[in-house]
Amino acid sequence: DAGVTQSPTHLIKTRGQQVTLRCSPKSGHDTVSWYQQALGQGPQFIFQYYEEEERQRGNFPDRFSGHQFPNYSSELNVNALLLGDSALYLCASSLALGTVPYNEQFFGPGTRLTVL
Amino acid sequence: SQKIEQNSEALNIQEGKTATLTCNYTNYSPAYLQWYRQDPGRGPVFLLLIRENEKEKRKERLKVTFDTTLKQSLFHITASQPADSATYLCALDIAGTYKYIFGTGTRLKVLA
């Protein structure tokens, strides 16, 4: 049973560019959350997708957008990249509310984004 | 504003001892609290979840307590081993939302 997978593993971009990160959830999971983790910090919640809709968003600007596909996989898009966007981007999958233990999150290995 | 605090300094303990990590929060009323382990360059791995109406939860050598009056959770690893060396993160839900807030993590090093 494959866990959460993310691609690419590493990415280097320059300021002003756009990037798309991809995530495939754990088999059977229907909810995907995205996090940004700067070095030495805890993960910061970006947003969560369920039933192809963004149902919760953290304190991130509109430059951060996402999408969830019918097979539950998800993309994170970041436009107009800034140096401060350099971080590890984590995808976590879980089961929707109402299923025990619905709030256990399974994380992928992350995508390391470097903005030069 | 809502805040979660974990010991920012690394915790070094001798193999075989019990490691105790602390997670304090303010201005929250979480329904549950989770603990994760994170190794360098990897995503967090779920360890334990404890609900607001539970005082204590155990899993093998791990024990978590949750005191909603003190707004504190303690995470214990008994009979610690060098393989337990990692960063440990606590995370809370924000009531009424699907948002999760993580602490900054505590780096644990178990010395052989």
mmCIF file of C-alpha atoms in Angstrom:
data_model
loop_
_atom_site.group_PDB
_atom_site.id
_atom_site.type_symbol
_atom_site.label_atom_id
_atom_site.label_comp_id
_atom_site.label_asym_id
_atom_site.label_seq_id
_atom_site.Cartn_x
_atom_site.Cartn_y
_atom_site.Cartn_z
ATOM 1 C CA ASP A 1 0.000 0.000 0.000
ATOM 2 C CA ALA A 2 1.652 3.191 -1.187
ATOM 3 C CA GLY A 3 1.757 6.020 1.260
ATOM 4 C CA VAL A 4 1.596 9.683 0.349
ATOM 5 C CA THR A 5 3.814 10.526 -2.601
ATOM 6 C CA GLN A 6 5.003 13.935 -3.728
ATOM 7 C CA SER A 7 6.806 15.209 -6.781
ATOM 8 C CA PRO A 8 9.274 16.553 -7.505
ATOM 9 C CA THR A 9 11.648 15.885 -4.625
ATOM 10 C CA HIS A 10 13.654 19.038 -5.154
ATOM 11 C CA LEU A 11 13.072 22.143 -7.213
ATOM 12 C CA ILE A 12 15.062 25.289 -7.873
ATOM 13 C CA LYS A 13 13.327 28.376 -9.233
ATOM 14 C CA THR A 14 14.091 32.062 -9.553
ATOM 15 C CA ARG A 15 12.130 34.974 -8.162
ATOM 16 C CA GLY A 16 8.974 35.783 -10.060
ATOM 17 C CA GLN A 17 8.575 32.308 -11.530
ATOM 18 C CA GLN A 18 5.667 29.979 -10.938
ATOM 19 C CA VAL A 19 5.797 26.440 -9.557
ATOM 20 C CA THR A 20 3.452 23.452 -9.361
ATOM 21 C CA LEU A 21 3.895 20.721 -6.786
ATOM 22 C CA ARG A 22 2.032 17.432 -6.883
ATOM 23 C CA CYS A 23 0.690 15.044 -4.281
ATOM 24 C CA SER A 24 -0.957 11.628 -4.368
ATOM 25 C CA PRO A 25 -2.734 10.729 -1.116
ATOM 26 C CA LYS A 26 -2.556 7.447 0.716
ATOM 27 C CA SER A 27 -4.880 4.841 -0.740
ATOM 28 C CA GLY A 28 -8.403 5.314 0.570
ATOM 29 C CA HIS A 29 -7.860 8.887 1.746
ATOM 30 C CA ASP A 30 -10.002 11.667 0.327
ATOM 31 C CA THR A 31 -8.660 14.782 2.069
ATOM 32 C CA VAL A 32 -5.407 16.547 1.252
ATOM 33 C CA SER A 33 -3.742 19.311 3.231
ATOM 34 C CA TRP A 34 -0.698 21.318 2.236
ATOM 35 C CA TYR A 35 1.902 22.727 4.609
ATOM 36 C CA GLN A 36 4.949 24.949 4.300
ATOM 37 C CA GLN A 37 7.852 24.191 6.613
ATOM 38 C CA ALA A 38 10.732 26.634 6.872
ATOM 39 C CA LEU A 39 14.014 25.432 8.315
ATOM 40 C CA GLY A 40 13.804 24.966 12.077
ATOM 41 C CA GLN A 41 10.074 25.657 12.168
ATOM 42 C CA GLY A 42 6.969 23.556 12.420
ATOM 43 C CA PRO A 43 4.726 23.014 9.406
ATOM 44 C CA GLN A 44 2.445 25.957 8.601
ATOM 45 C CA PHE A 45 -1.010 25.106 7.285
ATOM 46 C CA ILE A 46 -1.620 26.443 3.768
ATOM 47 C CA PHE A 47 -4.995 24.903 2.860
ATOM 48 C CA GLN A 48 -7.030 21.735 2.777
ATOM 49 C CA TYR A 49 -8.940 20.157 -0.093
ATOM 50 C CA TYR A 50 -11.913 17.857 0.141
ATOM 51 C CA GLU A 51 -14.327 16.836 -2.619
ATOM 52 C CA GLU A 52 -12.302 18.941 -5.055
ATOM 53 C CA GLU A 53 -12.980 22.109 -3.071
ATOM 54 C CA GLU A 54 -10.761 24.204 -0.834
ATOM 55 C CA ARG A 55 -12.552 23.922 2.482
ATOM 56 C CA GLN A 56 -10.044 25.625 4.779
ATOM 57 C CA ARG A 57 -7.238 28.094 4.222
ATOM 58 C CA GLY A 58 -4.402 29.287 6.434
ATOM 59 C CA ASN A 59 -2.771 32.718 6.437
ATOM 60 C CA PHE A 60 -1.194 32.538 3.010
ATOM 61 C CA PRO A 61 -1.592 35.037 0.167
ATOM 62 C CA ASP A 62 -3.558 34.355 -2.996
ATOM 63 C CA ARG A 63 -0.286 33.559 -4.779
ATOM 64 C CA PHE A 64 -0.774 30.131 -3.226
ATOM 65 C CA SER A 65 -3.520 28.171 -4.909
ATOM 66 C CA GLY A 66 -4.404 24.560 -5.277
ATOM 67 C CA HIS A 67 -6.526 21.965 -6.900
ATOM 68 C CA GLN A 68 -7.852 18.525 -6.108
ATOM 69 C CA PHE A 69 -8.692 16.037 -8.821
ATOM 70 C CA PRO A 70 -11.453 13.409 -8.873
ATOM 71 C CA ASN A 71 -8.902 10.718 -7.919
ATOM 72 C CA TYR A 72 -8.117 12.816 -4.779
ATOM 73 C CA SER A 73 -4.622 13.783 -5.919
ATOM 74 C CA SER A 74 -3.757 17.423 -5.501
ATOM 75 C CA GLU A 75 -1.573 20.225 -6.791
ATOM 76 C CA LEU A 76 -0.144 23.257 -5.072
ATOM 77 C CA ASN A 77 0.629 26.257 -7.261
ATOM 78 C CA VAL A 78 2.688 29.221 -6.190
ATOM 79 C CA ASN A 79 2.887 32.283 -8.435
ATOM 80 C CA ALA A 80 5.347 35.185 -8.412
ATOM 81 C CA LEU A 81 7.831 33.320 -6.246
ATOM 82 C CA LEU A 82 9.658 35.212 -3.524
ATOM 83 C CA LEU A 83 12.893 34.304 -1.793
ATOM 84 C CA GLY A 84 10.847 33.710 1.367
ATOM 85 C CA ASP A 85 8.917 30.928 -0.349
ATOM 86 C CA SER A 86 11.979 28.700 -0.062
ATOM 87 C CA ALA A 87 10.888 25.857 2.199
ATOM 88 C CA LEU A 88 9.896 22.221 2.429
ATOM 89 C CA TYR A 89 6.346 21.804 1.126
ATOM 90 C CA LEU A 90 4.499 18.932 2.712
ATOM 91 C CA CYS A 91 1.348 17.212 1.634
ATOM 92 C CA ALA A 92 -0.723 15.298 4.167
ATOM 93 C CA SER A 93 -3.698 13.062 3.507
ATOM 94 C CA SER A 94 -6.443 11.949 5.844
ATOM 95 C CA LEU A 95 -9.980 10.644 5.894
ATOM 96 C CA ALA A 96 -12.866 13.073 5.960
ATOM 97 C CA LEU A 97 -14.546 14.114 9.180
ATOM 98 C CA GLY A 98 -16.798 11.454 10.585
ATOM 99 C CA THR A 99 -14.386 8.586 10.110
ATOM 100 C CA VAL A 100 -12.289 7.491 13.076
ATOM 101 C CA PRO A 101 -9.442 8.287 13.323
ATOM 102 C CA TYR A 102 -10.335 10.890 10.753
ATOM 103 C CA ASN A 103 -7.834 13.425 11.919
ATOM 104 C CA GLU A 104 -4.712 11.288 11.730
ATOM 105 C CA GLN A 105 -2.637 12.786 8.966
ATOM 106 C CA PHE A 106 -0.179 10.889 6.813
ATOM 107 C CA PHE A 107 2.572 13.077 5.412
ATOM 108 C CA GLY A 108 4.534 12.709 2.244
ATOM 109 C CA PRO A 109 8.309 13.189 2.085
ATOM 110 C CA GLY A 110 7.920 16.764 0.904
ATOM 111 C CA THR A 111 9.226 18.878 -1.947
ATOM 112 C CA ARG A 112 12.222 21.049 -1.179
ATOM 113 C CA LEU A 113 11.742 24.347 -3.036
ATOM 114 C CA THR A 114 14.643 26.754 -3.353
ATOM 115 C CA VAL A 115 13.991 30.216 -4.762
ATOM 116 C CA LEU A 116 17.058 32.106 -5.973
ATOM 117 C CA SER B 1 -3.496 35.277 19.286
ATOM 118 C CA GLN B 2 -3.266 31.495 19.260
ATOM 119 C CA LYS B 3 0.122 30.117 20.157
ATOM 120 C CA ILE B 4 1.805 26.760 20.678
ATOM 121 C CA GLU B 5 5.111 26.480 22.493
ATOM 122 C CA GLN B 6 7.526 23.617 22.577
ATOM 123 C CA ASN B 7 11.014 23.649 24.056
ATOM 124 C CA SER B 8 13.101 25.183 21.299
ATOM 125 C CA GLU B 9 16.307 23.915 22.812
ATOM 126 C CA ALA B 10 17.405 20.384 22.070
ATOM 127 C CA LEU B 11 16.882 17.766 24.749
ATOM 128 C CA ASN B 12 19.777 15.369 25.350
ATOM 129 C CA ILE B 13 19.193 12.308 27.502
ATOM 130 C CA GLN B 14 21.005 9.085 28.249
ATOM 131 C CA GLU B 15 19.852 5.837 26.675
ATOM 132 C CA GLY B 16 17.399 3.976 28.883
ATOM 133 C CA LYS B 17 16.062 7.104 30.576
ATOM 134 C CA THR B 18 12.604 8.599 30.097
ATOM 135 C CA ALA B 19 12.375 11.603 27.801
ATOM 136 C CA THR B 20 9.650 14.138 28.582
ATOM 137 C CA LEU B 21 8.669 16.765 26.041
ATOM 138 C CA THR B 22 6.278 19.627 26.692
ATOM 139 C CA CYS B 23 3.668 21.312 24.526
ATOM 140 C CA ASN B 24 1.931 24.410 25.886
ATOM 141 C CA TYR B 25 -0.787 26.353 24.123
ATOM 142 C CA THR B 26 -2.680 29.582 24.672
ATOM 143 C CA ASN B 27 -5.932 30.972 23.324
ATOM 144 C CA TYR B 28 -6.987 27.600 21.985
ATOM 145 C CA SER B 29 -9.704 25.169 22.875
ATOM 146 C CA PRO B 30 -8.623 22.155 20.854
ATOM 147 C CA ALA B 31 -10.780 19.090 20.569
ATOM 148 C CA TYR B 32 -7.679 16.944 20.276
ATOM 149 C CA LEU B 33 -3.920 17.083 20.231
ATOM 150 C CA GLN B 34 -1.491 15.055 18.154
ATOM 151 C CA TRP B 35 2.189 14.211 18.402
ATOM 152 C CA TYR B 36 4.398 13.583 15.399
ATOM 153 C CA ARG B 37 7.979 12.532 14.866
ATOM 154 C CA GLN B 38 10.065 14.126 12.138
ATOM 155 C CA ASP B 39 13.471 12.987 10.955
ATOM 156 C CA PRO B 40 15.739 15.383 9.011
ATOM 157 C CA GLY B 41 14.597 15.901 5.430
ATOM 158 C CA ARG B 42 11.463 13.808 5.893
ATOM 159 C CA GLY B 43 7.782 14.439 6.490
ATOM 160 C CA PRO B 44 6.297 14.112 9.988
ATOM 161 C CA VAL B 45 5.069 10.693 11.087
ATOM 162 C CA PHE B 46 1.952 10.433 13.242
ATOM 163 C CA LEU B 47 2.539 8.921 16.681
ATOM 164 C CA LEU B 48 -0.398 9.518 18.999
ATOM 165 C CA LEU B 49 -3.650 11.426 19.230
ATOM 166 C CA ILE B 50 -5.392 12.354 22.464
ATOM 167 C CA ARG B 51 -8.843 13.894 22.743
ATOM 168 C CA GLU B 52 -9.873 16.671 25.118
ATOM 169 C CA ASN B 53 -11.842 14.260 27.297
ATOM 170 C CA GLU B 54 -8.893 11.881 27.673
ATOM 171 C CA LYS B 55 -6.279 12.401 30.363
ATOM 172 C CA GLU B 56 -3.701 9.919 29.125
ATOM 173 C CA LYS B 57 -2.946 7.744 26.117
ATOM 174 C CA ARG B 58 -0.312 5.044 25.738
ATOM 175 C CA LYS B 59 1.254 3.219 22.836
ATOM 176 C CA GLU B 60 4.144 0.863 23.505
ATOM 177 C CA ARG B 61 6.917 3.034 25.037
ATOM 178 C CA LEU B 62 5.037 6.273 24.364
ATOM 179 C CA LYS B 63 2.690 8.086 26.717
ATOM 180 C CA VAL B 64 0.836 11.343 26.194
ATOM 181 C CA THR B 65 -1.054 13.375 28.763
ATOM 182 C CA PHE B 66 -3.441 16.219 28.059
ATOM 183 C CA ASP B 67 -4.393 18.785 30.697
ATOM 184 C CA THR B 68 -6.941 21.207 29.261
ATOM 185 C CA THR B 69 -6.911 23.257 32.480
ATOM 186 C CA LEU B 70 -3.160 23.850 32.297
ATOM 187 C CA LYS B 71 -3.354 23.957 28.493
ATOM 188 C CA GLN B 72 -0.474 21.536 28.337
ATOM 189 C CA SER B 73 0.436 18.162 26.899
ATOM 190 C CA LEU B 74 3.370 16.050 28.006
ATOM 191 C CA PHE B 75 4.928 13.434 25.741
ATOM 192 C CA HIS B 76 6.984 10.693 27.352
ATOM 193 C CA ILE B 77 9.285 8.111 25.788
ATOM 194 C CA THR B 78 10.293 5.451 28.283
ATOM 195 C CA ALA B 79 13.430 3.310 27.968
ATOM 196 C CA SER B 80 14.680 5.701 25.308
ATOM 197 C CA GLN B 81 16.966 4.457 22.547
ATOM 198 C CA PRO B 82 19.340 6.267 20.151
ATOM 199 C CA ALA B 83 16.834 5.438 17.377
ATOM 200 C CA ASP B 84 14.333 7.719 19.149
ATOM 201 C CA SER B 85 16.517 10.724 18.274
ATOM 202 C CA ALA B 86 14.412 13.031 16.122
ATOM 203 C CA THR B 87 12.317 16.201 16.273
ATOM 204 C CA TYR B 88 8.946 15.790 17.940
ATOM 205 C CA LEU B 89 6.075 18.062 16.966
ATOM 206 C CA CYS B 90 2.763 18.649 18.674
ATOM 207 C CA ALA B 91 -0.246 19.765 16.674
ATOM 208 C CA LEU B 92 -3.707 21.007 17.619
ATOM 209 C CA ASP B 93 -6.910 21.469 15.714
ATOM 210 C CA ILE B 94 -8.672 24.792 15.670
ATOM 211 C CA ALA B 95 -12.208 24.174 16.865
ATOM 212 C CA GLY B 96 -14.804 24.678 14.194
ATOM 213 C CA THR B 97 -12.251 24.571 11.380
ATOM 214 C CA TYR B 98 -10.253 22.010 9.473
ATOM 215 C CA LYS B 99 -7.059 23.860 10.289
ATOM 216 C CA TYR B 100 -4.187 22.317 12.223
ATOM 217 C CA ILE B 101 -1.531 24.300 14.091
ATOM 218 C CA PHE B 102 1.907 22.808 14.708
ATOM 219 C CA GLY B 103 4.462 23.756 17.302
ATOM 220 C CA THR B 104 8.051 24.418 16.286
ATOM 221 C CA GLY B 105 9.143 21.023 17.589
ATOM 222 C CA THR B 106 11.678 19.809 20.125
ATOM 223 C CA ARG B 107 14.819 18.035 18.959
ATOM 224 C CA LEU B 108 15.551 14.986 21.068
ATOM 225 C CA LYS B 109 18.951 13.298 21.110
ATOM 226 C CA VAL B 110 19.360 10.018 22.956
ATOM 227 C CA LEU B 111 22.975 9.340 23.831
ATOM 228 C CA ALA B 112 24.298 5.798 23.789
#
